[in-house]
Coordinates of N, CA and C in Angstrom, one line a residue:
M1032 N -36.6 27.7 -42.3 CA -35.3 27.7 -42.9 C -34.5 26.9 -42.1
V1033 N -33.5 26.4 -42.1 CA -32.5 25.5 -41.8 C -30.8 26.1 -41.8
S1034 N -30.6 26.7 -41.7 CA -29.0 27.4 -41.8 C -28.0 26.3 -41.6
K1035 N -27.3 26.5 -42.7 CA -25.5 25.3 -42.6 C -24.9 25.6 -41.3
E1036 N -24.7 26.7 -40.3 CA -24.7 26.8 -39.2 C -25.6 25.6 -38.2
D1037 N -26.7 25.7 -38.3 CA -27.4 24.7 -37.4 C -26.7 23.3 -37.4
I1038 N -27.0 23.1 -39.1 CA -26.4 21.3 -38.9 C -24.7 21.4 -38.7
K1039 N -24.6 22.1 -39.2 CA -23.2 22.1 -38.5 C -22.2 21.6 -37.0
G1040 N -23.6 22.7 -35.8 CA -23.9 22.7 -34.8 C -24.5 21.1 -34.1
L1041 N -25.2 21.3 -35.0 CA -25.8 19.7 -34.4 C -25.1 18.6 -35.0
L1042 N -24.6 18.6 -36.2 CA -23.2 17.5 -36.3 C -21.8 18.0 -35.1
N1043 N -21.4 19.2 -34.8 CA -20.3 19.2 -34.3 C -19.8 18.5 -32.7
S1044 N -21.4 18.0 -32.3 CA -22.2 17.8 -30.8 C -21.8 16.5 -30.9
H1045 N -22.7 15.6 -32.3 CA -21.9 14.7 -32.0 C -20.2 14.2 -32.3
L1046 N -20.2 14.8 -33.6 CA -18.9 14.3 -33.0 C -17.9 14.4 -32.4
T1047 N -18.4 15.6 -30.9 CA -17.6 15.4 -29.7 C -17.4 14.1 -29.0
R1048 N -19.0 13.8 -28.8 CA -18.9 12.9 -28.5 C -18.7 11.6 -28.8
L1049 N -18.3 11.9 -30.4 CA -17.6 10.5 -31.1 C -16.2 10.6 -30.7
L1050 N -15.9 11.7 -30.7 CA -14.3 11.7 -30.3 C -14.0 11.4 -28.8
L1051 N -15.0 12.3 -27.8 CA -14.5 11.7 -26.3 C -14.8 9.7 -26.4
V1052 N -15.8 9.0 -26.8 CA -15.8 7.3 -26.5 C -14.3 7.0 -27.8
A1053 N -13.6 7.4 -28.3 CA -12.6 6.9 -29.5 C -12.0 7.0 -29.0
E1054 N -11.1 8.9 -28.2 CA -9.9 8.7 -26.8 C -9.6 7.7 -26.1
V1055 N -11.3 7.1 -25.2 CA -11.4 6.2 -24.2 C -11.1 5.0 -24.4
A1056 N -11.2 4.6 -26.0 CA -11.3 2.9 -26.9 C -9.6 3.2 -27.0
L1057 N -9.1 4.3 -28.2 CA -7.4 4.0 -28.8 C -6.8 4.4 -28.2
P1058 N -5.3 4.1 -27.5 CA -4.1 4.2 -27.2 C -3.8 5.8 -28.4
P1059 N -3.7 6.8 -27.2 CA -3.2 7.7 -27.4 C -2.9 8.1 -29.2
N1060 N -1.1 7.5 -29.4 CA -1.2 7.0 -31.1 C -2.3 7.0 -31.7
Q1061 N -3.4 6.2 -32.0 CA -4.0 5.9 -32.4 C -5.3 6.6 -32.1
F1062 N -5.2 7.3 -31.8 CA -6.4 8.4 -31.0 C -6.5 9.4 -32.1
Q1063 N -4.7 10.4 -32.3 CA -3.7 11.2 -32.9 C -4.7 11.5 -33.9
A1064 N -4.1 9.9 -34.7 CA -4.3 9.5 -35.8 C -6.2 9.6 -36.1
F1065 N -7.1 8.7 -35.3 CA -8.3 8.6 -35.7 C -9.0 10.8 -35.2
R1066 N -8.9 11.1 -34.6 CA -8.9 12.4 -34.1 C -8.9 13.1 -35.3
K1067 N -7.4 13.4 -36.3 CA -7.7 14.2 -37.9 C -8.1 13.6 -39.0
V1068 N -8.6 12.6 -39.2 CA -9.8 12.1 -39.9 C -10.7 12.0 -40.2
A1069 N -11.3 12.0 -38.1 CA -12.4 12.6 -38.0 C -11.8 13.8 -38.5
L1070 N -11.9 14.6 -37.6 CA -11.5 16.2 -38.2 C -12.0 16.6 -39.4
D1071 N -11.4 16.1 -40.3 CA -10.4 15.8 -41.5 C -12.4 16.1 -42.3
E1072 N -12.5 15.1 -41.6 CA -14.0 14.6 -42.7 C -15.1 15.1 -42.4
F1073 N -15.4 16.0 -41.6 CA -16.5 16.6 -40.7 C -16.3 17.5 -40.8
G1074 N -14.6 18.6 -41.1 CA -14.4 19.4 -41.4 C -15.8 20.3 -42.1
N1075 N -14.6 21.2 -42.1 CA -14.4 22.2 -43.5 C -13.9 21.5 -45.4
S1076 N -13.2 20.4 -45.4 CA -12.4 19.7 -46.0 C -13.1 19.2 -46.6
G1077 N -14.4 18.1 -45.6 CA -15.0 16.9 -45.9 C -16.7 17.5 -45.9
F1078 N -17.6 17.1 -45.3 CA -18.3 17.3 -44.7 C -19.0 19.2 -45.8
G1079 N -18.4 19.7 -45.0 CA -18.9 21.3 -45.5 C -18.9 22.0 -46.8
K1080 N -17.1 20.9 -47.1 CA -17.7 21.6 -48.9 C -18.6 20.5 -49.1
D1081 N -19.1 19.3 -49.5 CA -21.0 18.4 -49.2 C -22.1 19.8 -48.7
L1082 N -22.2 20.1 -48.0 CA -23.0 20.8 -47.0 C -23.3 22.1 -48.2
D1083 N -22.3 23.6 -48.6 CA -22.5 24.4 -49.2 C -22.8 23.6 -51.1
R1084 N -22.1 22.3 -51.5 CA -22.1 22.4 -52.4 C -24.6 21.9 -52.5
L1085 N -24.2 21.0 -51.4 CA -25.8 20.7 -50.9 C -27.0 22.1 -50.9
L1086 N -26.5 23.1 -50.4 CA -27.8 24.0 -50.0 C -27.2 25.0 -51.5
G1087 N -25.8 25.3 -51.7 CA -25.7 26.3 -53.5 C -25.0 26.8 -52.7
N1088 N -24.4 26.9 -51.7 CA -23.6 28.1 -51.3 C -22.1 28.1 -51.5
N1089 N -22.1 27.7 -53.2 CA -20.4 27.7 -53.8 C -20.3 29.2 -53.8
T1090 N -18.9 29.3 -53.2 CA -18.1 30.2 -53.0 C -17.3 29.9 -53.7
A1091 N -16.4 29.7 -53.7 CA -15.8 28.8 -55.2 C -16.7 29.9 -56.3
R1092 N -15.8 31.0 -58.5 CA -16.1 31.2 -59.2 C -14.9 30.2 -60.3
H1093 N -15.3 30.4 -60.9 CA -14.4 29.7 -62.3 C -14.2 30.3 -63.5
G1094 N -14.6 31.8 -63.2 CA -14.2 32.7 -64.1 C -15.5 33.8 -63.4
T1095 N -15.9 34.9 -65.4 CA -16.8 35.6 -64.9 C -18.1 35.2 -65.8
G1096 N -17.6 34.2 -66.6 CA -19.2 33.7 -66.7 C -18.7 33.8 -68.2
R1097 N -19.4 33.5 -69.8 CA -18.9 34.0 -70.8 C -19.1 35.2 -71.2
N1098 N -17.7 35.9 -72.3 CA -18.5 37.0 -72.8 C -19.2 36.9 -74.6
T1099 N -19.6 38.2 -74.0 CA -20.2 38.3 -75.8 C -20.7 39.5 -76.5
L1100 N -19.8 38.5 -77.6 CA -18.9 40.1 -78.1 C -20.6 40.4 -78.9
R1101 N -20.6 41.7 -79.1 CA -22.0 42.7 -79.9 C -21.2 43.5 -81.1
K1102 N -22.1 44.2 -82.1 CA -21.3 44.8 -82.8 C -21.6 46.2 -82.4
E1103 N -20.4 47.1 -83.2 CA -21.2 48.7 -82.0 C -22.6 48.9 -83.7
G1104 N -23.4 50.1 -82.1 CA -24.6 50.5 -83.0 C -25.9 49.7 -82.6
G1105 N -25.4 48.1 -81.9 CA -27.4 48.3 -81.7 C -27.0 47.1 -82.4
A1106 N -28.2 46.1 -82.3 CA -28.8 45.1 -82.7 C -28.1 44.3 -84.4
S1107 N -28.5 43.8 -85.1 CA -29.0 44.1 -86.8 C -28.4 42.7 -86.8

Protein backbone atom coordinates (compact mmCIF):
# COMPACT_ATOMS: atom_id res chain seq x y z
CA MET A 1 0.00 0.00 0.00
CA VAL A 2 1.17 3.50 -0.78
CA SER A 3 1.61 5.77 2.23
CA LYS A 4 1.23 9.50 2.63
CA GLU A 5 4.99 9.78 3.13
CA ASP A 6 5.64 7.98 -0.19
CA ILE A 7 3.39 10.40 -2.06
CA LYS A 8 4.86 13.46 -0.36
CA GLY A 9 8.39 12.22 -1.09
CA LEU A 10 7.65 11.94 -4.79
CA LEU A 11 5.92 15.31 -4.81
CA ASN A 12 8.82 16.99 -3.02
CA SER A 13 11.36 15.75 -5.56
CA HIS A 14 9.29 17.26 -8.39
CA LEU A 15 8.71 20.46 -6.42
CA THR A 16 12.45 20.84 -5.84
CA ARG A 17 13.10 20.64 -9.58
CA LEU A 18 10.29 23.12 -10.30
CA LEU A 19 11.71 25.60 -7.79
CA LEU A 20 15.18 25.24 -9.29
CA VAL A 21 13.87 26.09 -12.78
CA ALA A 22 11.87 29.03 -11.39
CA GLU A 23 14.92 30.35 -9.55
CA VAL A 24 16.90 30.42 -12.80
CA ALA A 25 14.06 31.96 -14.83
CA LEU A 26 12.72 34.61 -12.43
CA PRO A 27 14.22 37.72 -10.85
CA PRO A 28 14.98 37.21 -7.12
CA ASN A 29 11.95 39.11 -5.78
CA GLN A 30 9.54 37.27 -8.12
CA PHE A 31 11.16 33.94 -7.30
CA GLN A 32 10.65 34.49 -3.57
CA ALA A 33 6.95 35.17 -4.17
CA PHE A 34 6.63 32.12 -6.44
CA ARG A 35 8.48 29.93 -3.92
CA LYS A 36 6.14 30.98 -1.11
CA VAL A 37 3.02 30.26 -3.16
CA ALA A 38 4.38 26.91 -4.42
CA LEU A 39 5.38 25.74 -0.93
CA ASP A 40 2.02 26.84 0.52
CA GLU A 41 0.08 25.05 -2.23
CA PHE A 42 2.05 21.81 -2.15
CA GLY A 43 2.87 21.77 1.57
CA ASN A 44 0.81 20.84 4.61
CA SER A 45 -1.61 23.73 4.26
CA GLY A 46 -2.59 22.89 0.66
CA PHE A 47 -1.91 19.54 -0.91
CA GLY A 48 -1.17 17.94 2.48
CA LYS A 49 -4.70 18.69 3.72
CA ASP A 50 -6.21 17.35 0.51
CA LEU A 51 -4.09 14.22 0.77
CA ASP A 52 -5.15 13.66 4.39
CA ARG A 53 -8.80 14.03 3.41
CA LEU A 54 -8.40 11.67 0.44
CA LEU A 55 -6.63 9.01 2.51
CA GLY A 56 -9.02 9.40 5.43
CA ASN A 57 -6.32 10.60 7.83
CA ASN A 58 -8.44 13.35 9.26
CA THR A 59 -6.87 14.11 12.63
CA ALA A 60 -9.03 17.15 13.36
CA ARG A 61 -12.06 16.27 15.45
CA HIS A 62 -15.15 18.39 15.63
CA GLY A 63 -16.79 17.33 18.88
CA THR A 64 -16.90 13.93 20.51
CA GLY A 65 -20.01 12.63 18.84
CA ARG A 66 -23.62 12.47 19.82
CA ASN A 67 -24.74 12.10 23.39
CA THR A 68 -27.16 9.23 23.94
CA LEU A 69 -29.69 9.77 26.70
CA ARG A 70 -30.86 6.57 28.39
CA LYS A 71 -33.25 5.90 31.20
CA GLU A 72 -31.87 4.53 34.42
CA GLY A 73 -32.46 0.82 34.83
CA GLY A 74 -32.00 -0.32 31.25
CA ALA A 75 -34.08 -0.20 28.10
CA SER A 76 -37.85 -0.14 28.23
